Tab-separated table of C-alpha atoms in Angstrom:
chain	number	residue	atom	x	y	z
O	1	HIS	CA	49.909	81.467	8.358
O	2	VAL	CA	50.550	77.726	8.560
O	3	GLN	CA	53.706	76.643	10.324
O	4	LEU	CA	54.938	73.074	10.111
O	5	VAL	CA	57.712	71.743	12.312
O	6	GLU	CA	59.155	68.295	11.757
O	7	SER	CA	61.072	66.270	14.309
O	8	GLY	CA	62.321	62.763	14.877
O	9	GLY	CA	64.934	62.463	12.170
O	10	ASP	CA	67.931	60.376	13.166
O	11	SER	CA	70.584	57.950	12.020
O	12	VAL	CA	69.462	54.342	12.096
O	13	GLN	CA	70.763	51.010	10.921
O	14	ALA	CA	69.303	49.255	7.938
O	15	GLY	CA	66.337	47.160	8.938
O	16	GLY	CA	65.504	49.474	11.806
O	17	SER	CA	62.517	51.686	12.523
O	18	LEU	CA	62.002	55.377	13.081
O	19	GLY	CA	59.093	57.679	13.780
O	20	LEU	CA	58.736	61.243	12.522
O	21	SER	CA	56.381	63.929	13.790
O	22	CYS	CA	55.132	67.173	12.347
O	23	THR	CA	53.257	69.753	14.356
O	24	VAL	CA	50.821	71.951	12.459
O	25	SER	CA	50.065	75.407	13.821
O	26	THR	CA	46.745	75.655	12.010
O	27	TYR	CA	45.067	73.859	9.166
O	28	PRO	CA	45.339	75.695	5.839
O	29	ARG	CA	42.286	77.604	4.767
O	30	GLY	CA	40.999	77.475	1.257
O	31	MET	CA	37.959	76.991	-0.860
O	32	TYR	CA	37.755	73.324	0.112
O	33	THR	CA	36.342	71.849	3.282
O	34	GLY	CA	38.915	69.083	3.543
O	35	TYR	CA	42.632	69.124	4.253
O	36	CYS	CA	45.666	67.254	3.118
O	37	LEU	CA	48.858	66.662	5.038
O	38	ALA	CA	51.719	64.862	3.401
O	39	TRP	CA	55.230	63.585	3.947
O	40	PHE	CA	57.737	64.189	1.193
O	41	ARG	CA	61.401	63.363	1.041
O	42	ARG	CA	64.363	64.523	-0.934
O	43	ILE	CA	66.912	61.857	-1.597
O	44	PRO	CA	70.351	63.153	-2.640
O	45	GLY	CA	70.459	63.658	-6.368
O	46	LYS	CA	66.711	63.357	-6.820
O	47	GLU	CA	63.700	65.609	-6.784
O	48	ARG	CA	61.451	65.813	-3.771
O	49	GLU	CA	58.951	62.959	-3.866
O	50	VAL	CA	55.829	62.156	-1.942
O	51	VAL	CA	56.062	59.373	0.625
O	52	ALA	CA	52.561	59.352	2.051
O	53	ASN	CA	49.603	61.645	2.466
O	54	ILE	CA	46.386	61.821	4.406
O	55	TYR	CA	43.211	63.608	3.420
O	56	TRP	CA	40.232	64.190	5.650
O	57	ASP	CA	36.971	66.059	5.718
O	58	GLU	CA	33.787	65.745	7.741
O	59	ARG	CA	32.894	62.482	6.028
O	60	ARG	CA	36.071	60.477	5.556
O	61	ASP	CA	39.774	59.952	6.013
O	62	MET	CA	41.957	58.626	3.225
O	63	THR	CA	45.618	57.710	3.136
O	64	GLU	CA	47.893	57.104	0.206
O	65	TYR	CA	51.437	55.785	-0.032
O	66	SER	CA	54.191	55.726	-2.579
O	67	ASP	CA	55.142	52.313	-3.870
O	68	SER	CA	58.346	52.341	-1.845
O	69	ALA	CA	56.470	53.206	1.346
O	70	LYS	CA	53.623	50.700	1.070
O	71	GLY	CA	53.804	48.024	3.717
O	72	ARG	CA	56.672	49.692	5.552
O	73	PHE	CA	55.477	53.202	6.447
O	74	THR	CA	52.333	54.341	8.217
O	75	ILE	CA	51.010	57.877	8.155
O	76	SER	CA	48.622	59.032	10.855
O	77	LEU	CA	47.197	62.237	12.200
O	78	ASP	CA	46.133	63.338	15.639
O	79	LYS	CA	43.643	65.971	14.597
O	80	ASN	CA	43.130	67.429	18.045
O	81	ARG	CA	46.850	67.812	18.660
O	82	ARG	CA	47.412	68.835	15.049
O	83	THR	CA	50.323	66.436	14.800
O	84	LEU	CA	51.164	64.346	11.787
O	85	TYR	CA	53.168	61.160	12.180
O	86	LEU	CA	55.140	58.863	9.937
O	87	GLU	CA	56.130	55.507	11.348
O	88	MET	CA	58.814	53.875	9.241
O	89	SER	CA	60.058	50.321	9.471
O	90	GLU	CA	62.374	48.033	7.496
O	91	LEU	CA	64.444	51.061	6.603
O	92	ASN	CA	67.147	50.761	3.995
O	93	GLY	CA	69.767	53.013	2.491
O	94	GLU	CA	67.383	54.248	-0.194
O	95	ASP	CA	65.279	55.827	2.543
O	96	THR	CA	68.087	58.198	3.435
O	97	GLY	CA	67.100	61.780	2.828
O	98	MET	CA	65.488	64.922	4.153
O	99	TYR	CA	61.872	64.388	5.110
O	100	TYR	CA	59.395	67.228	4.837
O	101	CYS	CA	55.900	67.785	6.073
O	102	ALA	CA	53.548	69.655	3.738
O	103	ALA	CA	49.980	70.906	3.982
O	104	LYS	CA	47.267	72.168	1.692
O	105	SER	CA	43.548	72.614	1.715
O	106	GLY	CA	41.501	70.270	-0.382
O	107	PRO	CA	42.487	66.942	-1.918
O	108	CYS	CA	45.934	65.424	-1.869
O	109	TYR	CA	48.196	65.329	-4.901
O	110	ARG	CA	51.526	63.667	-5.400
O	111	GLY	CA	53.290	66.647	-6.905
O	112	GLU	CA	55.079	69.030	-4.581
O	113	ARG	CA	53.956	72.026	-6.622
O	114	TYR	CA	50.429	71.676	-5.227
O	115	TYR	CA	51.551	72.341	-1.665
O	116	ASN	CA	52.161	75.848	-0.432
O	117	ASN	CA	52.989	75.084	3.190
O	118	TRP	CA	56.228	73.327	4.087
O	119	GLY	CA	58.317	72.541	7.097
O	120	GLN	CA	62.086	72.862	7.219
O	121	GLY	CA	62.648	69.122	7.100
O	122	THR	CA	64.226	66.498	9.304
O	123	GLN	CA	67.130	64.308	8.211
O	124	VAL	CA	66.887	60.537	8.124
O	125	THR	CA	70.080	58.581	7.545
O	126	VAL	CA	70.076	54.814	7.153
O	127	SER	CA	73.391	52.980	7.139
């Protein structure tokens, strides 16, 4: 059973930076050899959307960002510590929301329906 625990959410001023962490108890097993970890967020009044994801297998690592995250957010993974990070900068009010860590075996997808392992979320508020 995969357990994901997010931390680091806080209230910050617009233009500021914040780092989120997600600890992963174990990588999800499946028919694929690779894994995907992702950050999603739910902004009030909107559906949960992907922010960034990272896929890796024995041959490569790949990251992907939403348009709003490109250039401002950085996703990274400490594989040995099984900890996923999201470094966010130049935050604005539209970044306010609950941020979730998600995991799946195999390739990354943008839709939340592809992920069957979720954390409880950590709140980010930008004012």
